[in-house]
């Protein structure tokens, strides 16, 4: 099977190693990874800020960058959920573009969803001898509707102990530009999220979304807290 | 930045790190969460009930004009007086004229957000009429000189110790009184007021079109007394409260209780259809219903946002919202706080002044998840954001920033600029962007895309 890989801008710019871990996992399960190095960003930041004209331009580029009718695997439920659910709204009244959006919505698939439900591989042979807690990103939980898939994959990692934190369905305070526009609210939310994670005694906070992890890591770094963040792919690629 | 937006940021900054506030809200919402969870278990399939309620409310909105006319005709036939008020000023003009005509000196009020919307207490005070809140929570905030903190639990921000101290100071109740003792004191105080007031003002939880009725739900019996004992009963009702028939109350009342407080049913549920009839021994001589628009038709006219008018004011989205929990009810600076407040306030009070509320959300989606009538609040907040930008309300700096970002994201070559350079530039320009409790992340020296080109 050939898949197209979509590396969200956060991973591309801040955490490229996570991108390589995704490639490593996909190759391990026997798929051929096609990556178009021209791709950039899906446009969610502009959309969430109300700038539809700009979002439309980025969506047009995204559609051009992903021209095939085959799975587009993305290690982010947030970007995946955005393309799936909101692209179509950008092209109201434009049937041709909407059919392109339909093609993307049909094909785009988050990494753990792809592994568990499409290629049906639960065990990758990873070993990660650490205590971790799992952070459900809001977009994965409530927009993409993903809860069990990442946990199923983590349950098959050797040596890994998953401890759920209190209030594990509460937002970490990221919210895109919310994090910048409403610093005090975002920071108060992040503080409580990280406190809940620390109380589990976990060494790592693991999530499907680098954006949440980036937010929590920025707080952890500044406060020098004894916990780290890791993308699900970073854990699953430990083989 | 609007005055309101500036105030919002200042208040948010102050409240978000007030640990005592955090503790009280966590305690009170924690109790609510447990009750709601039990309430959910009483349903064999609560999602289905929500789906039916959502469907009903959308159907109502599709036929709103005709249902309102039917309601008016039936209310008038029952002997009630009906007024239409387009603005808050219209509501005050109508009720002010009634109060003058009837020589009203004291008004008892049951809990109602519409009366908060028009600032009725303030208006009555200005015309030397004494307004008195009779819902315990509303009474507490009135005594404290405050506004409701929450649309269902107005005194949520106060602990029992706070209330004891407040009553001791204002009414000389013994210091260290228990909640039971304080409640008994208020009950005794209010009973006399119910008997002597000339006017009782209530809102409406539902309006029944086919019988011409006003429905109220409450836990203390004070609304029943407010509507029955004074000579005049005035109802200030929002137009979207209408439902076609009383048969839907069997669905809506328990759902409102289940999400509002976690109760199976609130304690008192009353239906008022007319003033006292000649054959009846009690009840008000006059029943006056004011049907209020006050910005609702702005929402109604929009083919996405009209769904916000499905709201039954259960308050569940406030209790679920991490932003509400951290900034509290007052920071919103509006009658309706929390997610639903952020959604409707810009349309009630002006986009320019209140657009910031639509942006003050991480779009986490918990509000939509708990909503009994399935209002897609995050999607509608996004719609507000779009409207704000497209009507020219976006700050110039932000527009420039997004235009530049779009330009960069459309050209991979720009996106591939050396990461160390980006870290340096962002360190100079953006290091303070995340505040002093978060550290701005470092860019990787080479993007994934560059690395891919090099390796493959």
XYZ file of C-alpha atoms in Angstrom:
695
model
C 0.000 0.000 0.000
C 1.227 3.492 -0.844
C 0.278 6.284 1.505
C 0.869 10.011 1.411
C 2.455 11.380 4.536
C 1.322 14.723 5.889
C 3.744 16.178 8.432
C 2.022 19.037 10.270
C 3.937 22.297 10.482
C 4.681 21.895 14.205
C 6.443 18.629 13.614
C 8.100 19.880 10.449
C 9.484 22.986 12.129
C 10.019 22.019 15.772
C 10.117 18.232 16.077
C 11.340 16.710 12.768
C 12.536 13.619 14.645
C 8.884 12.798 15.365
C 8.320 12.911 11.608
C 11.077 10.346 11.087
C 9.576 8.169 13.801
C 6.296 8.197 11.897
C 8.145 7.088 8.748
C 9.876 4.330 10.724
C 6.550 3.020 12.061
C 4.826 3.147 8.685
C 7.674 1.314 6.988
C 7.644 -1.291 9.734
C 3.997 -2.108 9.012
C 4.869 -2.510 5.362
C 3.446 0.558 3.682
C 5.289 2.644 1.127
C 5.608 6.208 2.309
C 5.279 8.990 -0.214
C 6.164 12.420 1.102
C 5.755 15.566 -0.945
C 8.381 17.990 0.402
C 6.427 20.944 -1.015
C 3.698 20.603 1.620
C 3.487 23.172 4.418
C 0.484 23.791 6.649
C -3.186 22.823 6.429
C -4.223 26.357 7.391
C -5.949 25.616 10.661
C -4.321 28.576 12.485
C -5.737 31.091 10.016
C -9.139 29.368 9.989
C -9.402 29.318 13.771
C -8.610 33.012 13.818
C -11.394 33.863 11.391
C -9.235 34.511 8.313
C -11.149 32.458 5.765
C -9.659 34.026 2.642
C -6.158 33.052 3.763
C -7.394 29.620 4.882
C -8.862 29.062 1.454
C -5.522 29.874 -0.210
C -3.738 27.384 2.028
C -6.412 24.755 1.433
C -5.964 25.180 -2.319
C -2.250 24.596 -1.885
C -2.875 21.577 0.330
C -5.234 20.071 -2.227
C -2.536 20.514 -4.905
C 0.125 18.999 -2.644
C -2.036 15.932 -2.024
C -3.440 15.088 -5.454
C -3.882 11.317 -5.037
C -6.905 9.310 -4.024
C -5.194 7.190 -1.341
C -4.651 7.361 2.427
C -3.059 10.526 3.766
C -1.550 9.592 7.124
C -1.065 12.424 9.602
C 0.418 12.197 13.101
C -2.084 14.728 14.449
C -5.786 14.420 15.140
C -6.092 18.183 15.190
C -4.817 18.808 11.647
C -6.542 15.657 10.409
C -9.830 16.650 12.027
C -9.614 20.133 10.577
C -9.104 18.947 7.000
C -11.830 16.318 7.416
C -14.478 18.552 8.893
C -13.853 22.162 7.949
C -12.263 22.263 4.463
C -15.602 21.753 2.809
C -16.998 24.899 4.437
C -14.327 27.022 2.793
C -15.657 26.274 -0.663
C -19.383 26.757 -0.246
C -20.951 26.982 -3.719
C -17.910 25.539 -5.504
C -18.834 21.951 -6.345
C -15.490 21.104 -7.977
C -13.466 22.193 -4.982
C -15.901 20.572 -2.589
C -15.450 17.266 -4.327
C -11.691 17.684 -3.812
C -12.407 18.345 -0.131
C -14.505 15.186 -0.031
C -11.582 13.250 -1.451
C -9.320 14.581 1.292
C -11.897 13.997 4.026
C -12.234 10.402 2.869
C -8.496 9.807 2.771
C -6.950 11.731 5.609
C -6.357 9.536 8.634
C -4.609 10.034 11.941
C -1.652 7.719 12.629
C -3.140 5.598 15.444
C -6.460 5.346 13.614
C -4.536 4.153 10.532
C -2.529 1.573 12.484
C -5.413 0.158 14.516
C -8.319 0.396 12.093
C -6.797 0.310 8.645
C -3.673 -1.844 8.697
C -4.855 -3.485 11.919
C -1.488 -3.675 13.619
C -1.576 -3.239 17.375
C 1.918 -4.360 18.222
C 4.957 -2.744 16.673
C 7.580 -4.424 18.833
C 8.362 -1.230 20.698
C 9.917 -1.207 24.138
C 9.625 1.890 26.334
C 10.358 1.021 29.976
C 8.788 4.123 31.487
C 5.744 5.232 33.389
C 3.664 7.517 31.178
C 0.351 9.356 31.282
C -1.712 9.895 28.173
C -3.104 13.299 27.198
C -6.182 13.182 24.980
C -5.986 16.249 22.771
C -9.389 17.915 22.570
C -9.426 17.593 18.799
C -8.692 13.887 18.979
C -11.257 13.226 21.674
C -14.119 15.448 20.586
C -13.598 16.307 16.936
C -11.844 13.257 15.516
C -13.445 10.933 18.125
C -10.343 8.986 19.042
C -9.960 7.545 22.495
C -9.087 3.877 22.472
C -6.755 3.623 19.496
C -3.696 5.310 21.042
C -4.266 3.429 24.305
C -4.523 0.100 22.470
C -1.172 0.774 20.822
C 0.451 1.877 24.091
C -0.850 -1.233 25.861
C 1.324 -3.295 23.516
C 4.552 -1.428 24.201
C 6.935 -3.500 26.301
C 7.787 -2.155 29.737
C 5.412 0.773 29.422
C 3.100 1.570 32.315
C 0.174 3.884 31.550
C -1.333 5.802 34.470
C -4.382 7.921 33.687
C -4.370 11.398 35.189
C -7.239 13.189 36.904
C -9.456 15.285 34.610
C -8.006 13.567 31.576
C -10.621 15.002 29.244
C -9.792 18.616 30.119
C -7.986 20.906 27.683
C -4.284 21.643 28.257
C -4.733 25.309 27.366
C -3.218 25.241 23.890
C -6.056 26.252 21.550
C -3.848 27.674 18.772
C -3.663 31.457 18.949
C -5.622 31.237 22.225
C -2.298 30.357 23.840
C -0.874 33.689 22.664
C -3.952 35.894 22.858
C -5.090 34.800 26.292
C -1.819 34.009 28.011
C -3.124 34.041 31.612
C -6.083 31.734 30.930
C -3.986 29.390 28.812
C -1.217 29.312 31.414
C -3.635 28.602 34.282
C -5.077 25.701 32.267
C -1.621 24.359 31.392
C -0.505 24.635 35.003
C -3.421 22.483 36.219
C -2.967 19.976 33.405
C 0.734 19.528 34.142
C 0.018 19.307 37.897
C -2.455 16.490 37.203
C 0.143 14.737 35.066
C 2.843 15.154 37.722
C 0.583 13.649 40.388
C 0.527 10.345 38.498
C 4.294 10.041 38.957
C 4.709 9.611 35.200
C 7.995 10.412 33.474
C 6.290 11.306 30.185
C 3.103 12.918 28.933
C 2.251 11.220 25.640
C -0.244 12.506 23.077
C -1.258 12.290 19.429
C -0.766 16.022 19.016
C 2.536 17.897 19.024
C 0.721 21.194 19.453
C -0.561 20.266 22.931
C 2.831 18.783 23.770
C 4.614 21.936 22.635
C 2.343 23.966 24.908
C 2.896 21.739 27.936
C 6.641 21.459 27.243
C 6.960 25.254 27.136
C 5.519 25.382 30.666
C 7.596 22.429 31.893
C 10.814 23.970 30.525
C 10.263 27.345 32.105
C 9.307 25.827 35.490
C 11.968 23.073 35.367
C 9.456 20.352 36.199
C 10.425 16.674 36.432
C 8.360 15.417 33.490
C 8.854 15.251 29.731
C 6.550 15.161 26.724
C 6.652 12.673 23.865
C 4.559 12.196 20.764
C 2.820 8.836 20.452
C 5.022 8.120 17.418
C 8.180 8.696 19.491
C 7.062 5.979 21.899
C 5.819 3.558 19.256
C 9.040 3.891 17.244
C 11.173 2.696 20.163
C 12.166 -0.535 18.477
C -8.735 46.771 21.517
C -12.171 47.556 22.933
C -12.595 48.762 26.506
C -14.431 45.519 27.283
C -11.641 43.417 25.788
C -9.023 45.215 27.838
C -11.072 44.739 31.006
C -11.552 41.059 30.177
C -7.805 40.481 29.929
C -7.114 42.323 33.173
C -9.791 40.448 35.082
C -8.744 37.111 33.571
C -5.172 37.734 34.666
C -6.319 38.456 38.219
C -8.846 35.622 38.615
C -6.998 32.830 36.784
C -4.306 32.648 39.452
C -6.568 33.349 42.440
C -6.218 29.979 44.138
C -9.087 30.623 46.563
C -11.417 31.267 43.605
C -10.108 28.133 41.910
C -10.780 26.089 45.040
C -14.386 27.310 45.517
C -15.327 26.802 41.887
C -13.707 23.390 41.775
C -15.626 22.397 44.914
C -19.003 23.636 43.647
C -18.642 22.355 40.095
C -17.318 19.082 41.504
C -20.599 18.613 43.395
C -22.526 19.509 40.256
C -20.529 17.014 38.155
C -21.360 14.162 40.542
C -25.072 15.017 40.500
C -25.143 15.279 36.699
C -23.399 11.939 36.343
C -26.105 10.342 38.500
C -28.730 12.173 36.447
C -27.290 10.728 33.267
C -27.528 7.225 34.686
C -31.262 7.679 35.276
C -31.770 7.859 31.519
C -31.717 4.620 29.610
C -30.243 6.598 26.705
C -29.633 10.255 27.400
C -28.060 10.981 23.988
C -31.398 10.103 22.392
C -33.227 12.516 24.688
C -30.735 15.213 23.713
C -31.240 14.430 20.060
C -35.004 14.736 20.403
C -34.693 17.982 22.327
C -32.295 19.367 19.724
C -34.705 18.407 16.947
C -37.648 19.984 18.746
C -35.806 23.257 19.310
C -34.677 23.459 15.657
C -38.229 22.795 14.524
C -39.425 25.569 16.802
C -36.919 27.953 15.238
C -38.067 27.007 11.768
C -41.617 28.022 12.686
C -40.810 30.733 15.224
C -42.984 33.564 13.819
C -46.143 31.481 13.562
C -45.640 29.864 16.976
C -45.223 33.272 18.577
C -48.420 34.525 16.969
C -50.254 31.438 18.141
C -48.872 31.995 21.626
C -49.971 35.632 21.629
C -53.480 34.814 20.442
C -53.923 32.157 23.094
C -52.493 34.263 25.898
C -54.843 37.125 24.991
C -57.781 34.741 24.777
C -56.883 33.521 28.289
C -57.040 37.080 29.589
C -53.351 37.990 29.675
C -51.937 41.221 28.281
C -49.169 40.700 25.707
C -46.479 43.190 24.712
C -43.695 42.912 22.175
C -40.376 44.487 23.076
C -37.652 44.873 20.515
C -34.993 46.226 22.859
C -34.162 46.300 26.557
C -35.340 49.911 26.622
C -38.722 48.804 25.264
C -39.043 46.226 28.056
C -38.287 48.863 30.690
C -40.716 51.333 29.122
C -43.521 48.787 29.182
C -42.906 47.535 32.703
C -42.264 51.071 33.968
C -45.635 52.221 32.679
C -47.347 49.290 34.369
C -45.584 50.035 37.654
C -46.596 53.711 37.515
C -50.179 53.002 36.491
C -50.591 50.446 39.258
C -48.703 52.512 41.861
C -46.251 49.735 42.573
C -43.846 50.280 45.491
C -42.299 46.885 45.889
C -41.591 44.153 43.333
C -40.706 40.572 44.150
C -38.717 38.757 41.489
C -37.971 35.142 40.856
C -34.765 34.116 39.174
C -34.702 35.312 35.580
C -31.866 36.029 33.176
C -34.061 38.204 30.938
C -34.504 40.633 33.847
C -30.715 40.657 34.242
C -30.397 41.387 30.553
C -32.521 44.552 30.846
C -31.048 45.425 34.286
C -34.483 45.570 35.814
C -33.375 46.026 39.431
C -31.356 49.056 38.540
C -34.295 50.508 36.594
C -36.790 49.981 39.436
C -34.423 51.550 41.930
C -34.134 54.582 39.670
C -37.928 55.009 39.829
C -38.028 54.450 43.605
C -39.574 51.021 43.391
C -37.961 48.395 45.611
C -36.975 45.260 43.668
C -36.371 42.167 45.746
C -34.804 38.917 44.554
C -36.543 35.887 46.055
C -34.351 33.071 44.767
C -31.858 32.378 47.549
C -28.793 32.602 45.326
C -30.066 35.762 43.633
C -30.953 37.218 47.039
C -27.392 36.611 48.215
C -25.828 38.384 45.247
C -28.343 41.228 45.500
C -27.476 41.718 49.176
C -23.790 41.645 48.262
C -24.416 44.307 45.597
C -23.271 41.933 42.885
C -24.652 40.406 39.714
C -25.255 36.693 39.180
C -21.975 34.830 38.805
C -23.612 31.971 36.914
C -26.875 31.678 34.961
C -28.190 28.804 37.115
C -26.235 29.084 40.369
C -25.818 32.836 40.843
C -23.844 32.614 44.101
C -21.552 29.763 43.053
C -18.494 31.853 43.864
C -19.410 32.172 47.528
C -18.662 29.650 50.256
C -21.033 29.138 53.181
C -18.573 31.097 55.311
C -18.725 34.024 52.872
C -22.520 34.059 53.083
C -22.543 33.796 56.864
C -20.218 36.795 57.080
C -22.280 38.765 54.537
C -25.580 38.169 56.364
C -24.005 38.879 59.713
C -22.799 42.216 58.388
C -26.019 43.197 56.599
C -28.736 41.658 58.769
C -27.000 41.009 62.084
C -27.700 37.291 61.880
C -25.599 35.467 64.493
C -22.063 34.879 63.318
C -21.378 31.212 62.596
C -24.943 30.471 61.450
C -25.443 27.262 59.504
C -26.769 27.294 55.918
C -30.063 25.914 57.288
C -30.360 28.761 59.784
C -29.553 31.386 57.170
C -32.043 29.897 54.713
C -34.744 29.911 57.383
C -33.975 33.544 58.094
C -34.300 34.496 54.412
C -37.488 32.486 54.077
C -39.107 34.324 56.956
C -37.932 37.688 55.628
C -39.253 37.004 52.127
C -42.654 35.667 53.179
C -43.661 39.124 54.381
C -42.486 40.672 51.139
C -44.496 38.246 49.017
C -47.664 39.347 50.805
C -47.037 43.085 50.617
C -45.579 43.474 47.108
C -47.877 44.700 44.369
C -45.981 43.147 41.488
C -44.259 39.836 40.892
C -41.814 39.506 37.999
C -40.740 36.170 36.559
C -39.030 34.961 33.436
C -40.172 31.900 31.521
C -38.417 28.584 30.993
C -40.881 27.596 28.301
C -43.840 29.242 26.606
C -46.538 26.911 25.348
C -48.068 28.146 22.104
C -51.194 26.005 21.797
C -52.506 26.717 25.295
C -51.006 30.169 25.775
C -49.029 29.287 28.897
C -45.901 30.285 30.755
C -43.827 27.512 32.382
C -41.496 28.008 35.305
C -39.113 25.577 36.907
C -37.476 26.189 40.292
C -36.421 24.594 43.562
C -37.579 26.957 46.263
C -41.245 27.688 45.561
C -40.402 31.367 45.343
C -41.365 31.641 41.679
C -44.763 30.111 42.421
C -45.293 32.688 45.169
C -43.980 35.507 42.970
C -46.468 34.609 40.258
C -49.428 34.032 42.588
C -49.447 36.407 45.546
C -48.926 39.939 44.166
C -51.753 41.691 42.287
C -49.809 41.789 39.049
C -47.709 39.077 37.471
C -45.299 40.311 34.802
C -43.459 37.763 32.687
C -40.365 38.903 30.800
C -39.834 36.109 28.312
C -37.344 35.676 25.499
C -38.994 34.898 22.168
C -37.060 31.651 21.608
C -38.618 30.034 24.682
C -41.764 29.023 22.825
C -42.608 25.353 22.254
C -45.605 24.103 20.266
C -47.385 22.151 22.965
C -47.233 21.136 26.624
C -46.673 17.533 25.598
C -43.007 18.387 25.013
C -42.510 19.390 28.640
C -42.185 15.696 29.481
C -38.983 15.718 27.440
C -37.698 19.203 28.162
C -38.260 19.614 31.883
C -36.366 16.526 33.041
C -33.579 17.262 30.553
C -33.232 20.819 31.826
C -33.016 19.475 35.397
C -30.640 16.671 34.494
C -28.147 19.075 32.906
C -28.874 22.151 35.004
C -28.542 20.666 38.469
C -28.481 16.882 38.087
C -31.930 16.549 39.625
C -34.519 14.132 38.279
C -36.917 17.067 38.252
C -36.588 20.443 39.850
C -38.839 20.671 42.910
C -41.521 23.038 41.605
C -42.716 23.075 38.022
C -45.604 25.398 37.325
C -47.703 26.301 34.315
C -49.504 29.665 34.325
C -52.129 30.273 31.675
C -54.163 33.257 32.813
C -54.733 35.790 35.554
C -57.197 34.873 38.306
C -60.525 33.812 36.862
C -63.810 34.916 38.474
C -64.354 31.432 39.847
C -60.878 31.290 41.430
C -60.002 32.379 44.949
C -56.421 33.401 44.403
C -53.900 34.400 41.798
C -52.953 37.770 40.296
C -55.546 40.175 38.930
C -53.388 40.854 35.923
C -50.971 38.771 33.948
C -48.735 40.706 31.586
C -46.387 38.902 29.214
C -43.557 40.844 27.570
C -42.045 38.996 24.625
C -38.496 40.228 24.285
C -36.234 40.233 21.241
C -33.223 42.298 22.409
C -30.814 41.104 19.739
C -32.199 37.621 19.203
C -33.441 38.331 15.701
C -29.838 39.218 14.754
C -28.981 35.601 15.464
C -32.199 34.338 13.954
C -31.373 35.959 10.611
C -28.074 34.073 10.285
C -28.364 30.626 8.766
C -25.540 29.217 10.914
C -25.840 31.148 14.153
C -29.609 30.809 14.587
C -28.962 27.455 16.287
C -27.697 29.355 19.323
C -31.342 30.262 19.990
C -32.014 26.609 20.852
C -30.379 27.220 24.229
C -32.516 26.381 27.271
C -30.131 28.108 29.730
C -29.254 24.988 31.699
C -25.744 26.261 32.426
C -24.092 22.927 31.613
C -21.654 24.530 29.163
C -20.449 26.963 31.827
C -19.736 24.135 34.246
C -17.905 22.159 31.575
C -15.789 25.043 30.322
C -12.146 25.268 31.425
C -12.092 28.963 30.527
C -15.160 29.694 32.679
C -13.681 27.734 35.579
C -10.482 29.738 35.406
C -11.767 33.254 34.804
C -15.119 32.992 36.596
C -18.493 34.437 35.667
C -17.774 38.127 36.218
C -14.789 38.388 33.903
C -17.053 38.047 30.860
C -18.563 41.443 31.657
C -21.883 40.312 30.210
C -25.211 38.912 31.383
C -24.516 35.541 29.828
C -21.112 34.094 30.590
C -19.355 30.880 29.639
C -19.432 29.362 26.149
C -23.027 30.300 25.350
C -22.358 33.844 26.569
C -19.265 34.117 24.394
C -21.359 33.003 21.457
C -24.423 35.229 21.823
C -23.086 38.361 23.547
C -21.411 39.812 20.420
C -24.817 39.684 18.713
C -26.706 41.111 21.679
C -24.259 43.830 22.649
C -22.141 44.507 19.564
C -19.405 42.675 17.680
C -16.753 45.367 18.049
C -17.114 45.565 21.837
C -17.539 41.854 22.547
C -15.841 39.967 19.705
C -12.982 39.096 22.058
C -15.248 36.623 23.876
C -15.453 34.470 20.738
C -11.664 34.277 20.673
C -11.298 33.596 24.394
C -11.842 29.894 23.889
C -9.449 27.043 23.263
C -12.267 25.429 21.222
C -11.928 22.318 23.372
C -15.489 21.290 22.583
C -16.631 20.206 26.044
C -19.512 22.674 25.824
C -20.940 21.047 22.711
C -20.460 17.615 24.248
C -22.607 18.399 27.302
C -25.223 20.614 25.610
C -28.728 19.090 25.992
C -29.863 20.634 22.707
C -26.673 19.906 20.759
C -25.610 23.444 19.939
C -22.258 23.145 18.108
C -20.790 25.981 20.168
C -17.147 25.763 18.946
C -18.277 25.781 15.307
C -20.450 28.798 15.979
C -17.624 30.571 17.820
C -15.554 30.015 14.685
C -18.389 31.553 12.697
C -18.294 34.569 15.012
C -14.548 34.857 14.484
C -15.065 34.799 10.750
C -17.757 37.475 11.009
C -15.476 39.575 13.166
C -12.682 39.434 10.577
C -14.958 39.885 7.563
C -16.691 42.883 9.079
C -13.318 44.566 9.527
C -13.103 44.168 13.308
C -9.733 42.342 13.320
C -6.796 44.348 14.697
C -4.519 45.650 11.931
C -1.430 43.978 13.419
C -3.118 40.611 13.456
C -4.281 40.930 9.851
C -0.726 41.768 8.760
C 0.637 38.832 10.762
C -1.772 36.328 9.225
C -1.184 37.679 5.744
C 2.553 37.248 6.235
C 2.139 33.789 7.726
C -0.022 32.777 4.774
C 2.575 34.111 2.378
C 5.288 32.048 4.096
C 3.166 28.923 4.261
C 2.383 29.153 0.582
C 6.078 29.034 -0.305
C 8.001 26.030 0.866
C 11.323 27.795 0.245
C 10.495 30.412 2.886
C 9.287 27.696 5.231
C 12.639 25.963 4.844
C 14.645 28.916 6.117
C 17.386 27.876 8.530
C 15.908 26.921 11.918
C 18.623 28.542 13.994
C 17.873 31.821 12.264
C 14.150 31.354 12.984
C 14.915 30.615 16.633
C 16.997 33.771 16.806
C 14.366 35.946 15.121
C 11.531 34.504 17.196
C 13.655 34.913 20.339
C 13.978 38.595 19.550
C 10.384 39.222 18.539
C 8.247 36.577 20.195
C 9.968 35.415 23.382
C 7.464 37.298 25.546
C 4.485 36.150 23.511
C 3.778 33.205 25.799
C 4.091 35.229 28.990
C 6.626 34.717 31.736
C 5.559 31.227 32.758
C 6.195 29.486 29.448
C 9.335 29.257 27.365
C 9.115 29.843 23.627
C 10.125 26.628 21.815
C 13.222 26.334 19.610
C 12.983 25.618 15.912
C 14.839 22.590 14.615
C 17.951 23.532 12.623
C 16.502 21.804 9.589
C 12.826 21.192 8.937
C 11.567 17.686 8.256
C 11.086 18.642 4.645
C 14.718 19.754 4.263
C 15.935 16.624 6.007
C 13.798 14.479 3.698
C 15.245 16.186 0.618
C 18.756 15.598 1.937
C 18.247 11.939 2.825
C 15.992 10.589 0.115
